PDB file of C-alpha atoms in Angstrom:
ATOM      1  CA  MET A  24      -9.543  13.989  -2.715  1.00 43.00           C
ATOM      2  CA  LYS A  25     -11.808  11.222  -3.451  1.00 47.00           C
ATOM      3  CA  ALA A  26     -14.851  11.226  -0.612  1.00 56.00           C
ATOM      4  CA  ASP A  27     -15.372   7.482  -1.783  1.00 85.00           C
ATOM      5  CA  PHE A  28     -12.247   6.047  -0.982  1.00 92.00           C
ATOM      6  CA  PRO A  29     -12.309   2.380  -0.346  1.00 93.00           C
ATOM      7  CA  GLN A  30     -12.969   0.931   3.240  1.00 93.00           C
ATOM      8  CA  PRO A  31     -11.219  -0.316   5.414  1.00 94.00           C
ATOM      9  CA  SER A  32      -8.305   2.280   4.700  1.00 94.00           C
ATOM     10  CA  CYS A  33      -6.005   3.916   6.880  1.00 96.00           C
ATOM     11  CA  ARG A  34      -3.412   7.062   6.408  1.00 97.00           C
ATOM     12  CA  LEU A  35       0.320   7.065   7.480  1.00 98.00           C
ATOM     13  CA  ALA A  36       2.379  10.145   7.512  1.00 98.00           C
ATOM     14  CA  HIS A  37       5.781   9.721   5.813  1.00 98.00           C
ATOM     15  CA  ARG A  38       8.913  11.993   5.803  1.00 98.00           C
ATOM     16  CA  VAL A  39      10.720  11.917   2.548  1.00 98.00           C
ATOM     17  CA  SER A  40      14.271  10.678   3.223  1.00 97.00           C
ATOM     18  CA  TYR A  41      17.179  11.916   0.997  1.00 97.00           C
ATOM     19  CA  GLY A  42      17.690   8.296   0.020  1.00 97.00           C
ATOM     20  CA  GLU A  43      14.442   8.106  -1.593  1.00 98.00           C
ATOM     21  CA  THR A  44      14.866  10.985  -4.013  1.00 97.00           C
ATOM     22  CA  ASP A  45      16.854  11.155  -7.380  1.00 96.00           C
ATOM     23  CA  ALA A  46      19.595  13.841  -8.291  1.00 95.00           C
ATOM     24  CA  MET A  47      16.710  16.363  -8.441  1.00 95.00           C
ATOM     25  CA  GLY A  48      15.502  15.893  -5.073  1.00 95.00           C
ATOM     26  CA  VAL A  49      12.100  14.176  -5.963  1.00 97.00           C
ATOM     27  CA  VAL A  50      11.042  10.967  -5.117  1.00 98.00           C
ATOM     28  CA  TYR A  51      12.282   8.374  -7.506  1.00 97.00           C
ATOM     29  CA  TYR A  52       9.824   6.961  -9.404  1.00 96.00           C
ATOM     30  CA  ALA A  53      10.543   3.360  -8.323  1.00 96.00           C
ATOM     31  CA  ASN A  54      10.315   4.192  -4.635  1.00 98.00           C
ATOM     32  CA  TYR A  55       6.376   4.893  -4.814  1.00 98.00           C
ATOM     33  CA  LEU A  56       6.037   0.927  -4.943  1.00 97.00           C
ATOM     34  CA  HIS A  57       8.095   0.909  -1.629  1.00 97.00           C
ATOM     35  CA  LEU A  58       5.719   3.524  -0.145  1.00 98.00           C
ATOM     36  CA  PHE A  59       2.520   1.664  -1.179  1.00 98.00           C
ATOM     37  CA  GLU A  60       4.241  -1.582   0.668  1.00 97.00           C
ATOM     38  CA  ARG A  61       4.274   0.526   3.991  1.00 97.00           C
ATOM     39  CA  GLY A  62       0.529   1.752   3.377  1.00 98.00           C
ATOM     40  CA  ARG A  63      -0.456  -1.647   2.627  1.00 97.00           C
ATOM     41  CA  SER A  64       1.348  -3.136   6.047  1.00 97.00           C
ATOM     42  CA  GLU A  65       0.009  -0.194   8.294  1.00 97.00           C
ATOM     43  CA  LEU A  66      -3.565  -1.127   6.813  1.00 97.00           C
ATOM     44  CA  ILE A  67      -3.086  -4.562   8.252  1.00 97.00           C
ATOM     45  CA  ARG A  68      -1.380  -3.565  11.286  1.00 96.00           C
ATOM     46  CA  SER A  69      -4.319  -0.868  11.782  1.00 96.00           C
ATOM     47  CA  LEU A  70      -6.819  -3.711  11.914  1.00 95.00           C
ATOM     48  CA  GLY A  71      -5.018  -5.668  14.429  1.00 93.00           C
ATOM     49  CA  PHE A  72      -2.480  -7.931  12.757  1.00 92.00           C
ATOM     50  CA  SER A  73       0.994  -7.469  11.295  1.00 94.00           C
ATOM     51  CA  TYR A  74       2.166  -8.982   8.131  1.00 94.00           C
ATOM     52  CA  ALA A  75       4.400 -10.916   9.666  1.00 95.00           C
ATOM     53  CA  THR A  76       1.412 -12.570  11.935  1.00 96.00           C
ATOM     54  CA  VAL A  77      -0.169 -13.343   8.389  1.00 96.00           C
ATOM     55  CA  GLU A  78       2.907 -15.153   7.270  1.00 96.00           C
ATOM     56  CA  GLU A  79       3.278 -17.011  10.519  1.00 97.00           C
ATOM     57  CA  ARG A  80      -0.434 -18.363   9.747  1.00 97.00           C
ATOM     58  CA  GLY A  81       1.002 -19.608   6.345  1.00 97.00           C
ATOM     59  CA  ILE A  82      -0.302 -17.029   4.130  1.00 98.00           C
ATOM     60  CA  PHE A  83       1.561 -14.723   1.759  1.00 98.00           C
ATOM     61  CA  LEU A  84       0.334 -12.029  -0.553  1.00 98.00           C
ATOM     62  CA  PRO A  85       3.095 -11.846  -3.677  1.00 98.00           C
ATOM     63  CA  VAL A  86       2.225  -8.766  -5.862  1.00 98.00           C
ATOM     64  CA  ARG A  87       0.735  -9.992  -9.392  1.00 97.00           C
ATOM     65  CA  GLU A  88       0.134  -6.411 -10.640  1.00 98.00           C
ATOM     66  CA  ALA A  89       1.193  -2.813  -9.841  1.00 98.00           C
ATOM     67  CA  ALA A  90       0.011   0.460 -11.346  1.00 98.00           C
ATOM     68  CA  CYS A  91       1.096   4.026 -10.300  1.00 98.00           C
ATOM     69  CA  ARG A  92       0.129   7.391 -11.661  1.00 98.00           C
ATOM     70  CA  TYR A  93       2.211  10.350 -10.876  1.00 97.00           C
ATOM     71  CA  LEU A  94       0.464  13.539 -10.503  1.00 98.00           C
ATOM     72  CA  ALA A  95       2.775  15.765  -8.891  1.00 98.00           C
ATOM     73  CA  SER A  96       6.115  15.369  -7.246  1.00 97.00           C
ATOM     74  CA  ALA A  97       7.047  14.782  -3.500  1.00 97.00           C
ATOM     75  CA  ARG A  98      10.230  16.183  -2.507  1.00 97.00           C
ATOM     76  CA  TYR A  99      13.234  15.520  -0.126  1.00 97.00           C
ATOM     77  CA  ASP A 100      12.035  16.161   3.526  1.00 97.00           C
ATOM     78  CA  GLU A 101       8.424  16.976   2.736  1.00 97.00           C
ATOM     79  CA  ILE A 102       5.900  15.175   4.787  1.00 98.00           C
ATOM     80  CA  ILE A 103       3.450  13.106   2.712  1.00 98.00           C
ATOM     81  CA  HIS A 104       0.348  10.735   3.480  1.00 98.00           C
ATOM     82  CA  ILE A 105      -0.298   7.536   2.308  1.00 98.00           C
ATOM     83  CA  ARG A 106      -3.642   6.418   2.051  1.00 98.00           C
ATOM     84  CA  THR A 107      -4.375   2.971   1.440  1.00 98.00           C
ATOM     85  CA  GLY A 108      -7.649   0.979   1.193  1.00 98.00           C
ATOM     86  CA  LEU A 109      -8.804  -2.395   0.213  1.00 97.00           C
ATOM     87  CA  ALA A 110     -10.190  -2.096  -3.409  1.00 97.00           C
ATOM     88  CA  GLY A 111     -11.669  -5.672  -3.304  1.00 96.00           C
ATOM     89  CA  GLN A 112     -11.006  -9.542  -2.905  1.00 96.00           C
ATOM     90  CA  SER A 113     -11.820 -12.370  -4.886  1.00 96.00           C
ATOM     91  CA  ARG A 114     -11.417 -15.865  -4.054  1.00 96.00           C
ATOM     92  CA  ALA A 115      -7.410 -15.853  -4.202  1.00 97.00           C
ATOM     93  CA  SER A 116      -6.569 -12.444  -4.567  1.00 97.00           C
ATOM     94  CA  LEU A 117      -6.640  -9.088  -2.672  1.00 98.00           C
ATOM     95  CA  SER A 118      -6.777  -5.587  -4.250  1.00 98.00           C
ATOM     96  CA  PHE A 119      -5.488  -2.424  -2.692  1.00 98.00           C
ATOM     97  CA  VAL A 120      -5.797   1.288  -3.838  1.00 98.00           C
ATOM     98  CA  TYR A 121      -3.375   3.960  -2.845  1.00 98.00           C
ATOM     99  CA  GLU A 122      -3.422   7.858  -2.744  1.00 98.00           C
ATOM    100  CA  ILE A 123      -0.444  10.036  -1.695  1.00 98.00           C
ATOM    101  CA  THR A 124      -1.062  13.418  -0.834  1.00 98.00           C
ATOM    102  CA  ASN A 125       0.878  16.211   0.378  1.00 98.00           C
ATOM    103  CA  ALA A 126       1.385  17.435   3.925  1.00 96.00           C
ATOM    104  CA  ASP A 127      -1.989  19.002   4.469  1.00 96.00           C
ATOM    105  CA  GLN A 128      -3.444  16.815   2.250  1.00 95.00           C
ATOM    106  CA  SER A 129      -4.604  19.369  -0.498  1.00 96.00           C
ATOM    107  CA  THR A 130      -2.901  17.983  -3.463  1.00 97.00           C
ATOM    108  CA  VAL A 131      -3.038  14.336  -4.716  1.00 98.00           C
ATOM    109  CA  LEU A 132       0.392  13.450  -5.783  1.00 98.00           C
ATOM    110  CA  THR A 133       0.309  10.000  -6.848  1.00 98.00           C
ATOM    111  CA  ARG A 134      -2.601   7.476  -7.098  1.00 98.00           C
ATOM    112  CA  GLY A 135      -2.039   3.543  -7.605  1.00 98.00           C
ATOM    113  CA  SER A 136      -3.309   0.233  -6.749  1.00 98.00           C
ATOM    114  CA  THR A 137      -1.705  -3.521  -6.357  1.00 98.00           C
ATOM    115  CA  GLN A 138      -3.225  -6.750  -6.932  1.00 98.00           C
ATOM    116  CA  HIS A 139      -2.020  -9.542  -4.747  1.00 98.00           C
ATOM    117  CA  ALA A 140      -2.214 -13.533  -5.115  1.00 98.00           C
ATOM    118  CA  VAL A 141      -2.880 -15.395  -1.976  1.00 98.00           C
ATOM    119  CA  VAL A 142      -0.645 -18.409  -1.468  1.00 98.00           C
ATOM    120  CA  ASN A 143       0.579 -20.719   0.786  1.00 98.00           C
ATOM    121  CA  ALA A 144       4.604 -21.197   1.871  1.00 96.00           C
ATOM    122  CA  GLN A 145       4.856 -23.452  -1.235  1.00 97.00           C
ATOM    123  CA  GLY A 146       3.569 -20.385  -3.489  1.00 96.00           C
ATOM    124  CA  LYS A 147       0.307 -22.211  -4.378  1.00 97.00           C
ATOM    125  CA  PRO A 148      -2.488 -19.928  -4.789  1.00 97.00           C
ATOM    126  CA  VAL A 149      -5.169 -20.681  -1.927  1.00 98.00           C
ATOM    127  CA  ARG A 150      -8.357 -19.141  -0.947  1.00 97.00           C
ATOM    128  CA  VAL A 151      -8.416 -15.994   0.923  1.00 97.00           C
ATOM    129  CA  PRO A 152      -8.762 -17.714   4.667  1.00 97.00           C
ATOM    130  CA  ASP A 153     -11.898 -16.671   6.472  1.00 96.00           C
ATOM    131  CA  TRP A 154      -9.787 -14.787   9.179  1.00 96.00           C
ATOM    132  CA  LEU A 155      -7.954 -12.675   6.848  1.00 96.00           C
ATOM    133  CA  SER A 156     -11.456 -11.927   4.873  1.00 95.00           C
ATOM    134  CA  ALA A 157     -12.882 -11.133   8.321  1.00 95.00           C
ATOM    135  CA  LEU A 158      -9.940  -8.870   9.086  1.00 93.00           C
ATOM    136  CA  PHE A 159     -10.841  -6.799   5.953  1.00 91.00           C
ATOM    137  CA  GLY A 160     -14.380  -6.851   7.031  1.00 86.00           C
TER     138      GLY A 160
END
């Protein structure tokens, strides 16, 4: 695993459900984006907020771009770990990186990233608020 993973970061254990897999019993490729979302939500939660709180404060983070590199398969009923870190922030966007590993975290299964616009309730781009920037340190 990469020693220089961006900070802040968190790790979330997840058991692969049957509904997340395809006919071969491996995680369906599009479901990795959902796993990234779970990791991102957990990162925000680990820093003392929930995504619901962010929205209650009038800030929304729609995905502008997503990338995923599949290296090995995750299978039904396996425990995997979703590691999420803040890769950067600009005036009106946030970028996250993800690394999904097997149960003992010895094998990287997937790496990915997402970039999010920071918008208000009307969908208009806004600056990253000071409180959100401070949350990520």
